[in-house]
Every structure is written in structure tokens, then in C-alpha cells.
Amino acid sequence: MTENNFSGFHKKKVSERQEILKKATQLSEEETALLSNGSLDLETANRMIENVIGLHSLPLGLATNFLINKKEFLVPMVIEEPSVVAAASFAAKLCRSTGGFTASASDPIMIGQIQLVEIPDLEKAIESLEKEKESIIEYATSVDPMVLVKYGGGLRDIEFRVIESERGSFLVIHLLVDVRDAMGANAVNTLAETLAPRFEKISGGKVRLRIISNLAVNRTASAKAIWTQKELESSTKGKFKGKEIVERILDAFAFADSDPFRAATHNKGIFNGIDSCVIATGNDWRAVEAGAHAFASMKGSYKSLTRYHKNENGDLVGEIELPLAVATIGGATATHPSAKIARKILGVTSAQELSCVIASLGLAQNFAALRALATEGIQKGHMRLHARNTAVMAGAKSEEIDLIAKKLADEGKVRVDRAKELLEELRGK
Ligand code: MEV
């Protein structure tokens, strides 16, 4: 697949886009048809959660232009907000001249927490537990309750933390578990429950909670990209000088990194990208969000998940790092038909590669928002795209939608009442 197959993709009809995608990614007829039908059937849904009463659909879009670690990616995004997919594709396009995104992911190590209270002597307990650590790891490897070892994962290490609380001091044990291509919640929780009685016996305390931590500090993904002054300048059709745009974006970053009020919105923009691909691939977006927001607060206040600086050429360098517990096997990634198609479209070979794509998408989304906010503002572009929604809300159908949307955007009045007036005029003709 090359970039060129997808030029002008946004101007095509949905059916034409599906055809291009089918050719580029070898989707079968059946898979392509599933794209139009929303794909999840009631029976599967009924097996996924409780008290099912129906299905809830959202648009599935495709971000283009993503060059990550020298490999081309098409990124499926499930989101209800206009302009997000366009912004990600635009940001990815603007950094292609410098090689696109460079991304990496740590080993997929999740933390399982075991809380032990009422330990008679904490120091002595930790000493005894340290002595038994290797034999506990050996035991965990031999029982392998969730078949991780077979696939190259398993319990890697055990850490001990004393926590002071309003109910006194207690011990928290961290199981560091390599979960390979799984999200890991089931594997980690099962292992924590399996090992807890041993820790209880050695420490002389009582086990309370045994559960995964979503603050996956040992399972992070990072991405980096460079946007040149030249690309930045032409992105505004010369309205702003490249050098000035770099300075403006650095000011925007400084704002987010020093003010939690701004950081919340800045990071929300990052999650416009991240969540949409996490959802498209059937992953747990609440886990990813909770982990990343906690990670953003680890320096004592809530901060930006991205960082920006100027390189020796005066070009803009953007970076992101965040915990990304995403899977390519298990859970909804295995049961949801669209999630399976999304994975095929992505062509990722592991959960680590998926997290590299998602980190790059988050960075792209953030860069796009900052570029717009720091120059002409976001409303102009956003309203142009929102105009289509407004036209639909006013009752416009098929060709009417684009005609009404264009008029609304040209007039700068993207409102349902105006859309209704325009629709009446159009139909009157
Ligand atoms: C809107 O969904 C996201 C932004 O508010 C992000 C930001 O302010 O950086 C545009």
C-alpha cells in the first residue's frame, strides 16, 4: 500500500473508500460488507455483556498518511466527533518529509497488586518475602494458571511497597507480569488470586485486594516526530511564518505543561486519537484512560502527556510517552467482528506494535490541535466539518447534505435553524 492510493480519500464516496481499502488491505467481500452493517450481531452482543437490549453504533473512520518506523499504516478510528480523523491524517502527512513517526514500546509488563494488612512486623515480613521471591516466581511459572509462559510471558519479578494510610501501614505486593499480546487483566488477576495465600502465609498478614493496576508504568509506548518550519508554514498557506508557528506551539505546550486546567483539554485532544483506535480494536479504553491520566499526574501535578522542543534547525520536535495496555488477542479483540477487521486493516503483528501506532496517533492528534489553536484557531475548520452534522440534524438527505453544509460554512452560520431554512429553500426549488 502506498500513500498515493489514498490521496483524495476524503473526497470519495463511502463505497469507493471501502473498495480502495479492500484492495489495499486484502479485506474479503464478507469483511467489506460487514463494514457497512455495523458488524456486531445481537447474539454476540448478548454474550459480551448483561441485560442486552440492542446495539449502539458509531462511525468508523480511517486515518491515512501514517508512516511509523518506516512502515505505512492505515488507522481505524471509532469516534463521533467531526474533524478528528481529518486532523490526525493531516498531522501525519505533515511529518512524512522527515520520515514520519519513530515509535517504540516497552515489554508488555503489567502490575498485579496484592494488599496485605495486619502484618505483625512489616520489616521482617518483607525480609522473609524477599527470601522466598525466587521460589514464588518458579511456582508461578510452573502452575502458569493463565497460560502465559507457553507464549513467552509470565511472572518476571515481585516488588514490595509499604503504604501509609488512614488505616495504618500495610504492605502492597506488585507482581510484574509479562502478558505478551493480551491486555492482561484476567491473567494478572488470576495470578494474584493464585499467589495471595502464599504471601499471606509468609508475611503473617491478611490478604485484602488482589487486582491489576491500570497505572501500567512498565508497559509504555513512545512516539516522536519532527515537523519542519517549511511544512508548518505551507500548512497555513503562508499566513504564518514557519518559525513563528514553532514558537507559538512551544508556548501552547508550556501552557499545558504548567496548568492542569489546560492540560486536561490538551490531553483530551490526545485521547480523541488514542481512544478512537483503542475502541476500534476492541480494547479497554477506560483502562488506557485511567492509566494515562494517573501517569500524567506522577510528577505531583497533572501534566501534558506530550512534550515539544525546537531542534538545531529550528524545526518542531514532538514526543509522547504513556502507558498503553492494549491487546491483539482476547476479550472483545477476539469477539467483536469490527475489531478483528480493524486489526487486519492495521496489519500489526503484536500488541507492542499496536501500542506504537496508537502512541503515534495520540501525538499526531495533539500536534494537529496545537497547530490549529496556535494559529487560526480550531473553530473555522471544525465548523466546516460540523456543518454536515448540522445539515443532517435539520433533515437533509443524500446530496442535500453537502449542499447545505457548504452554504452553512460559507455563511459562517453553522446552526440547525439556518440549515432548516436553507433546506426549505432548496426543496422549494
Ligand atoms: C477538542 O475535542 C480537542 C481540543 O480541545 C484539544 C486541545 O485543546 O488541545 C481541540
Coordinates of C-alpha atoms and ligand atoms in Angstrom, one line a residue:
M1 CA 0.0 0.0 0.0
T2 CA 1.4 3.4 -0.8
E3 CA 0.4 6.9 0.2
N4 CA -0.8 7.6 -3.3
N5 CA -3.7 5.0 -3.2
F6 CA -5.2 7.2 -0.6
S7 CA -4.8 10.7 -1.9
G8 CA -8.2 12.4 -2.1
F9 CA -9.6 9.6 0.0
H10 CA -11.7 12.1 2.0
K11 CA -13.4 13.3 -1.2
K12 CA -14.6 9.8 -2.2
K13 CA -18.0 8.2 -1.5
V14 CA -18.1 5.7 1.4
S15 CA -18.5 2.8 -1.1
E16 CA -15.5 4.0 -3.1
R17 CA -13.4 4.2 0.1
Q18 CA -14.4 0.7 1.0
E19 CA -13.3 -0.5 -2.4
I20 CA -9.9 1.2 -2.1
L21 CA -9.4 -0.1 1.5
K22 CA -10.4 -3.6 0.3
K23 CA -7.7 -3.6 -2.3
A24 CA -5.1 -2.1 -0.1
T25 CA -5.6 -4.5 2.9
Q26 CA -7.0 -7.6 1.2
L27 CA -10.3 -7.5 3.1
S28 CA -12.6 -10.2 1.9
E29 CA -16.0 -9.4 0.4
E30 CA -17.6 -10.5 3.6
E31 CA -15.4 -8.3 5.7
T32 CA -16.0 -5.3 3.5
A33 CA -19.8 -5.9 3.7
L34 CA -19.5 -6.0 7.5
L35 CA -18.1 -2.5 7.5
S36 CA -21.4 -1.2 6.2
N37 CA -23.6 -3.2 8.5
G38 CA -22.0 -2.3 11.8
S39 CA -21.0 -5.9 12.1
L40 CA -21.8 -6.8 15.7
D41 CA -24.9 -9.0 15.8
L42 CA -27.3 -9.2 18.7
E43 CA -26.4 -12.8 19.6
T44 CA -22.7 -11.9 20.0
A45 CA -23.6 -8.8 21.9
N46 CA -25.7 -10.8 24.3
R47 CA -22.7 -12.9 25.1
M48 CA -20.5 -9.9 25.7
I49 CA -22.4 -8.1 28.5
E50 CA -25.5 -8.5 30.6
N51 CA -29.1 -7.3 30.0
V52 CA -28.5 -6.6 26.4
I53 CA -31.4 -4.7 24.8
G54 CA -29.8 -3.6 21.5
L55 CA -26.7 -2.3 19.7
H56 CA -25.1 1.1 19.6
S57 CA -23.3 2.2 16.5
L58 CA -20.6 4.9 15.9
P59 CA -18.8 5.9 12.8
L60 CA -15.6 4.0 11.8
G61 CA -13.2 6.3 10.0
L62 CA -9.8 5.7 8.6
A63 CA -6.8 8.0 9.3
T64 CA -4.3 8.0 6.4
N65 CA -0.7 9.0 5.8
F66 CA 0.7 7.3 8.9
L67 CA 4.4 6.3 8.4
I68 CA 5.6 4.7 11.6
N69 CA 9.0 3.1 11.9
K70 CA 9.3 3.3 8.1
K71 CA 6.1 1.2 7.7
E72 CA 2.8 2.5 6.2
F73 CA -0.3 2.2 8.4
L74 CA -4.0 2.9 7.9
V75 CA -5.5 3.7 11.3
P76 CA -9.1 2.8 12.0
M77 CA -10.8 5.3 14.3
V78 CA -14.2 5.0 16.0
I79 CA -15.4 8.4 17.1
E80 CA -18.5 10.6 17.0
E81 CA -16.6 14.0 16.8
P82 CA -16.1 15.7 13.4
S83 CA -12.6 16.8 12.3
V84 CA -10.7 14.3 14.5
V85 CA -9.9 11.8 11.7
A86 CA -9.1 14.6 9.3
A87 CA -6.8 16.3 11.8
A88 CA -4.8 13.1 12.5
S89 CA -4.4 12.4 8.8
F90 CA -3.2 15.9 8.2
A91 CA -0.7 15.9 11.1
A92 CA 0.7 12.5 9.8
K93 CA 1.0 13.9 6.3
L94 CA 3.0 17.0 7.6
C95 CA 5.7 14.9 9.2
R96 CA 6.2 12.5 6.3
S97 CA 9.0 14.6 4.8
T98 CA 11.1 14.0 8.0
G99 CA 10.4 10.2 8.0
G100 CA 7.1 10.1 9.9
F101 CA 6.9 8.7 13.4
T102 CA 9.6 6.8 15.3
A103 CA 7.9 4.8 17.9
S104 CA 8.8 2.1 20.5
A105 CA 7.2 0.1 23.2
S106 CA 8.5 -1.5 26.4
D107 CA 7.9 -5.2 27.1
P108 CA 4.2 -5.7 28.0
I109 CA 4.7 -5.9 31.7
M110 CA 1.5 -5.3 33.8
I111 CA 1.3 -4.9 37.6
G112 CA -0.9 -7.1 39.8
Q113 CA -1.4 -5.7 43.3
I114 CA -1.9 -7.7 46.4
Q115 CA -2.8 -5.8 49.6
L116 CA -1.7 -7.4 52.9
V117 CA -3.0 -5.9 56.2
E118 CA -2.4 -6.7 59.8
I119 CA 1.2 -7.8 59.3
P120 CA 2.7 -8.1 62.8
D121 CA 6.2 -7.0 61.7
L122 CA 6.4 -5.3 58.3
E123 CA 10.2 -5.2 58.1
K124 CA 10.6 -8.9 59.0
A125 CA 7.8 -9.8 56.6
I126 CA 9.5 -8.1 53.7
E127 CA 12.8 -9.8 54.6
S128 CA 11.1 -13.2 54.5
L129 CA 9.2 -12.4 51.3
E130 CA 12.4 -11.3 49.6
K131 CA 14.0 -14.6 50.5
E132 CA 11.1 -16.6 49.0
K133 CA 10.8 -14.4 45.9
E134 CA 12.6 -16.7 43.5
S135 CA 10.7 -19.8 44.7
I136 CA 7.4 -18.0 44.3
I137 CA 8.3 -17.0 40.7
E138 CA 9.3 -20.6 40.0
Y139 CA 6.0 -21.8 41.4
A140 CA 4.0 -19.2 39.3
T141 CA 5.9 -20.3 36.2
S142 CA 5.2 -24.0 36.9
V143 CA 1.5 -23.6 37.5
D144 CA 1.0 -20.9 34.8
P145 CA -2.7 -20.5 35.6
M146 CA -3.5 -18.4 32.5
V147 CA -1.1 -20.0 30.0
L148 CA 1.3 -17.0 29.7
V149 CA 4.5 -18.9 29.9
K150 CA 3.7 -21.0 26.9
Y151 CA 3.6 -17.8 24.8
G152 CA 6.8 -16.3 26.3
G153 CA 5.2 -14.3 29.1
G154 CA 4.8 -15.0 32.9
L155 CA 5.7 -13.6 36.2
R156 CA 9.0 -11.6 35.9
D157 CA 9.5 -10.0 39.3
I158 CA 7.9 -9.2 42.6
E159 CA 8.2 -5.8 44.4
F160 CA 7.2 -4.8 47.9
R161 CA 5.8 -1.4 48.9
V162 CA 4.8 -0.2 52.3
I163 CA 1.8 2.2 52.1
E164 CA 0.9 4.6 54.9
S165 CA -2.8 5.2 55.1
E166 CA -5.6 6.5 57.4
R167 CA -6.0 2.8 58.5
G168 CA -2.3 2.5 59.3
S169 CA 0.6 0.9 57.3
F170 CA 0.1 -2.0 55.1
L171 CA 2.1 -4.0 52.5
V172 CA 1.4 -4.0 48.8
I173 CA 3.0 -6.6 46.7
H174 CA 3.5 -5.9 43.0
L175 CA 3.5 -8.8 40.6
L176 CA 5.3 -7.8 37.4
V177 CA 3.7 -10.0 34.8
D178 CA 4.7 -10.2 31.1
V179 CA 1.3 -10.6 29.4
R180 CA 2.6 -10.6 25.8
D181 CA -0.3 -9.8 23.4
A182 CA -3.1 -9.8 25.9
M183 CA -4.4 -6.8 27.8
G184 CA -3.6 -8.9 30.9
A185 CA -6.4 -8.1 33.3
N186 CA -7.6 -11.7 33.5
A187 CA -4.1 -13.2 33.6
V188 CA -2.9 -10.8 36.2
N189 CA -6.0 -11.1 38.4
T190 CA -5.9 -14.9 38.3
L191 CA -2.2 -15.0 39.2
A192 CA -2.7 -12.5 42.1
E193 CA -5.5 -14.7 43.4
T194 CA -3.4 -17.9 43.0
L195 CA -0.4 -16.5 44.8
A196 CA -2.1 -14.5 47.5
P197 CA -2.3 -17.4 50.1
R198 CA 1.5 -17.8 49.9
F199 CA 2.1 -14.2 50.6
E200 CA -0.3 -14.3 53.5
K201 CA 1.4 -17.3 55.0
I202 CA 4.9 -15.9 54.7
S203 CA 4.0 -12.4 55.9
G204 CA 1.7 -13.5 58.7
G205 CA -0.8 -10.9 57.5
K206 CA -4.2 -11.0 55.9
V207 CA -4.9 -10.6 52.2
R208 CA -7.4 -8.0 51.1
L209 CA -7.4 -6.8 47.4
R210 CA -5.9 -8.8 44.5
I211 CA -6.2 -6.9 41.3
I212 CA -4.4 -5.4 38.3
S213 CA -3.2 -1.8 38.4
N214 CA -4.1 0.2 35.4
L215 CA -1.2 2.5 36.1
A216 CA 0.9 0.4 33.7
V217 CA 4.2 2.3 34.2
N218 CA 6.2 -0.8 32.9
R219 CA 4.1 -1.1 29.8
T220 CA 4.6 2.2 28.0
A221 CA 4.7 3.3 24.3
S222 CA 6.6 6.3 23.0
A223 CA 6.5 8.1 19.7
K224 CA 8.4 11.0 18.2
A225 CA 8.0 13.2 15.0
I226 CA 9.6 16.3 13.5
W227 CA 7.5 18.9 11.8
T228 CA 9.7 21.3 9.7
Q229 CA 9.2 25.1 9.6
K230 CA 8.6 24.7 5.9
E231 CA 5.8 22.2 6.3
L232 CA 4.3 24.2 9.1
E233 CA 4.3 27.4 7.0
S234 CA 2.7 25.8 4.0
S235 CA 0.1 24.2 6.3
T236 CA -1.2 27.7 6.9
K237 CA -0.9 28.6 3.2
G238 CA 1.8 31.1 4.2
K239 CA -0.4 33.1 6.6
F240 CA 2.1 32.4 9.4
K241 CA 5.8 32.0 9.1
G242 CA 7.2 28.6 10.0
K243 CA 9.5 30.0 12.7
E244 CA 6.6 31.8 14.3
I245 CA 4.4 28.7 14.3
V246 CA 7.1 26.7 16.1
E247 CA 7.3 29.4 18.8
R248 CA 3.5 29.5 19.1
I249 CA 3.3 25.7 19.5
L250 CA 6.0 25.8 22.1
D251 CA 4.0 28.4 24.0
A252 CA 0.9 26.2 23.8
F253 CA 2.9 23.2 25.2
A254 CA 4.3 25.4 28.0
F255 CA 0.7 26.3 28.9
A256 CA -0.4 22.7 29.0
D257 CA 2.6 21.5 31.0
S258 CA 2.2 24.1 33.7
D259 CA -1.5 24.4 34.1
P260 CA -3.8 21.4 34.9
F261 CA -6.8 23.3 33.5
R262 CA -5.2 23.5 30.1
A263 CA -3.5 20.1 30.5
A264 CA -6.9 18.4 30.8
T265 CA -8.1 19.8 27.5
H266 CA -4.7 19.2 25.8
N267 CA -4.7 15.6 26.9
K268 CA -8.4 15.2 25.9
G269 CA -7.3 16.1 22.4
I270 CA -4.7 13.3 22.6
F271 CA -7.4 10.9 23.6
N272 CA -9.5 11.9 20.7
G273 CA -7.0 9.9 18.7
I274 CA -6.0 7.3 21.2
D275 CA -9.5 6.3 22.4
S276 CA -10.8 6.1 18.9
C277 CA -8.2 3.4 17.8
V278 CA -8.4 1.7 21.2
I279 CA -12.2 1.4 20.7
A280 CA -11.9 0.4 17.0
T281 CA -9.6 -2.5 18.0
G282 CA -11.9 -3.7 20.8
N283 CA -9.6 -2.7 23.6
D284 CA -10.5 -1.3 27.1
W285 CA -10.4 2.5 26.7
R286 CA -11.3 3.1 30.3
A287 CA -8.1 1.2 31.4
V288 CA -6.0 3.1 29.0
E289 CA -7.5 6.5 30.0
A290 CA -7.2 5.8 33.8
G291 CA -3.6 4.6 33.4
A292 CA -2.6 7.6 31.3
H293 CA -4.2 10.2 33.4
A294 CA -2.6 8.8 36.6
F295 CA 0.8 8.7 34.6
A296 CA 0.3 12.4 33.7
S297 CA 0.0 13.2 37.4
M298 CA 3.0 11.3 38.6
K299 CA 5.2 14.4 39.0
G300 CA 2.9 15.9 41.6
S301 CA 0.5 17.8 39.4
Y302 CA -1.4 16.9 36.2
K303 CA 0.8 17.5 33.2
S304 CA 0.8 17.1 29.4
L305 CA 1.4 13.6 28.0
T306 CA 3.3 15.1 25.1
R307 CA 6.5 17.3 25.0
Y308 CA 7.7 19.7 22.4
H309 CA 11.1 21.3 21.7
K310 CA 12.9 23.0 18.8
N311 CA 15.8 21.1 17.2
E312 CA 19.1 22.6 15.8
N313 CA 17.3 23.5 12.6
G314 CA 14.6 25.3 14.4
D315 CA 12.1 22.6 13.5
L316 CA 9.4 21.3 15.9
V317 CA 10.1 18.0 17.6
G318 CA 7.1 16.4 19.3
E319 CA 7.2 13.4 21.7
I320 CA 4.7 11.3 23.6
E321 CA 5.0 8.6 26.2
L322 CA 2.2 6.9 28.1
P323 CA 1.1 3.6 29.5
L324 CA -0.7 1.6 26.8
A325 CA -2.2 -1.7 27.9
V326 CA -3.7 -2.8 24.5
A327 CA -4.1 -6.3 23.2
T328 CA -4.3 -8.1 19.9
I329 CA -5.7 -11.2 21.5
G330 CA -8.5 -11.9 23.9
G331 CA -11.6 -10.1 25.1
A332 CA -13.5 -8.0 22.6
T333 CA -10.5 -8.0 20.2
A334 CA -11.4 -11.6 19.6
T335 CA -15.2 -11.5 19.7
H336 CA -16.1 -8.2 18.0
P337 CA -16.2 -8.6 14.2
S338 CA -15.2 -4.9 13.5
A339 CA -12.3 -5.2 16.0
K340 CA -11.0 -8.1 14.0
I341 CA -11.3 -6.1 10.8
A342 CA -9.7 -3.1 12.4
R343 CA -6.7 -5.3 13.3
K344 CA -6.5 -6.6 9.8
I345 CA -6.6 -3.0 8.4
L346 CA -3.8 -2.0 10.8
G347 CA -1.7 -5.0 9.9
V348 CA 0.0 -5.0 13.3
T349 CA 1.9 -8.1 14.3
S350 CA 1.9 -7.7 18.1
A351 CA 0.3 -5.7 20.9
Q352 CA 3.6 -3.7 21.2
E353 CA 3.3 -2.7 17.5
L354 CA -0.3 -1.7 18.1
S355 CA 0.7 0.5 21.0
C356 CA 3.3 2.2 18.8
V357 CA 0.6 3.1 16.3
I358 CA -1.7 4.3 19.0
A359 CA 1.0 6.5 20.6
S360 CA 1.8 8.0 17.2
L361 CA -1.9 8.7 16.6
G362 CA -2.1 10.4 20.0
L363 CA 0.9 12.6 19.2
A364 CA -0.5 13.4 15.7
Q365 CA -3.8 14.4 17.2
N366 CA -2.2 16.7 19.8
F367 CA 0.1 18.3 17.2
A368 CA -2.9 18.9 14.9
A369 CA -4.8 20.6 17.7
L370 CA -1.9 22.7 18.9
R371 CA -1.1 23.8 15.3
A372 CA -4.7 24.9 14.7
L373 CA -5.1 26.5 18.2
A374 CA -1.8 28.3 18.0
T375 CA -2.6 29.8 14.5
E376 CA -6.0 30.4 13.1
G377 CA -8.0 28.7 16.0
I378 CA -9.9 25.5 15.6
Q379 CA -13.5 26.7 15.0
K380 CA -13.2 27.5 11.4
G381 CA -12.1 24.0 10.3
H382 CA -14.2 22.4 12.9
M383 CA -17.4 24.2 12.0
R384 CA -16.8 23.4 8.3
L385 CA -16.9 19.7 9.2
H386 CA -19.6 20.1 11.8
A387 CA -21.8 21.7 9.1
R388 CA -22.5 18.2 7.7
N389 CA -23.8 17.1 11.1
T390 CA -25.9 20.2 11.3
A391 CA -27.4 19.6 7.9
V392 CA -28.3 16.0 8.8
M393 CA -29.9 17.3 12.1
A394 CA -32.0 19.7 10.0
G395 CA -33.3 16.7 7.9
A396 CA -31.1 17.0 4.8
K397 CA -30.8 13.7 2.9
S398 CA -28.0 12.4 0.5
E399 CA -26.9 15.2 -1.9
E400 CA -28.7 17.8 0.1
I401 CA -26.3 17.3 3.0
D402 CA -23.1 18.6 1.2
L403 CA -25.0 21.4 -0.5
I404 CA -26.5 22.7 2.8
A405 CA -23.2 22.1 4.7
K406 CA -21.3 24.2 2.2
K407 CA -23.7 27.0 2.4
L408 CA -23.7 27.0 6.3
A409 CA -19.9 27.0 6.4
D410 CA -19.6 29.7 3.7
E411 CA -22.0 31.9 5.6
G412 CA -20.3 31.1 8.9
K413 CA -23.7 30.2 10.4
V414 CA -23.5 26.5 11.3
R415 CA -26.8 26.3 13.1
V416 CA -29.8 23.9 12.8
D417 CA -32.3 26.7 12.3
R418 CA -30.4 28.2 9.4
A419 CA -29.9 24.7 7.9
K420 CA -33.7 24.2 8.1
E421 CA -34.3 27.4 6.2
L422 CA -31.8 26.5 3.6
L423 CA -33.3 23.1 3.2
E424 CA -36.8 24.5 2.7
E425 CA -35.4 26.9 0.0
L426 CA -33.6 24.0 -1.7
R427 CA -36.6 21.8 -1.7
G428 CA -38.9 24.7 -2.7
K429 CA -36.7 24.9 -5.9
Ligands
MEV1 C1 -11.4 19.0 21.1 O1 -12.1 17.8 21.0 C2 -9.9 18.8 21.4 C3 -9.1 20.1 21.7 O2 -9.8 20.9 22.6 C4 -7.8 19.7 22.2 C5 -6.9 20.9 22.6 O3 -7.5 21.9 23.1 O4 -5.7 20.7 22.6 C6 -9.0 20.9 20.4

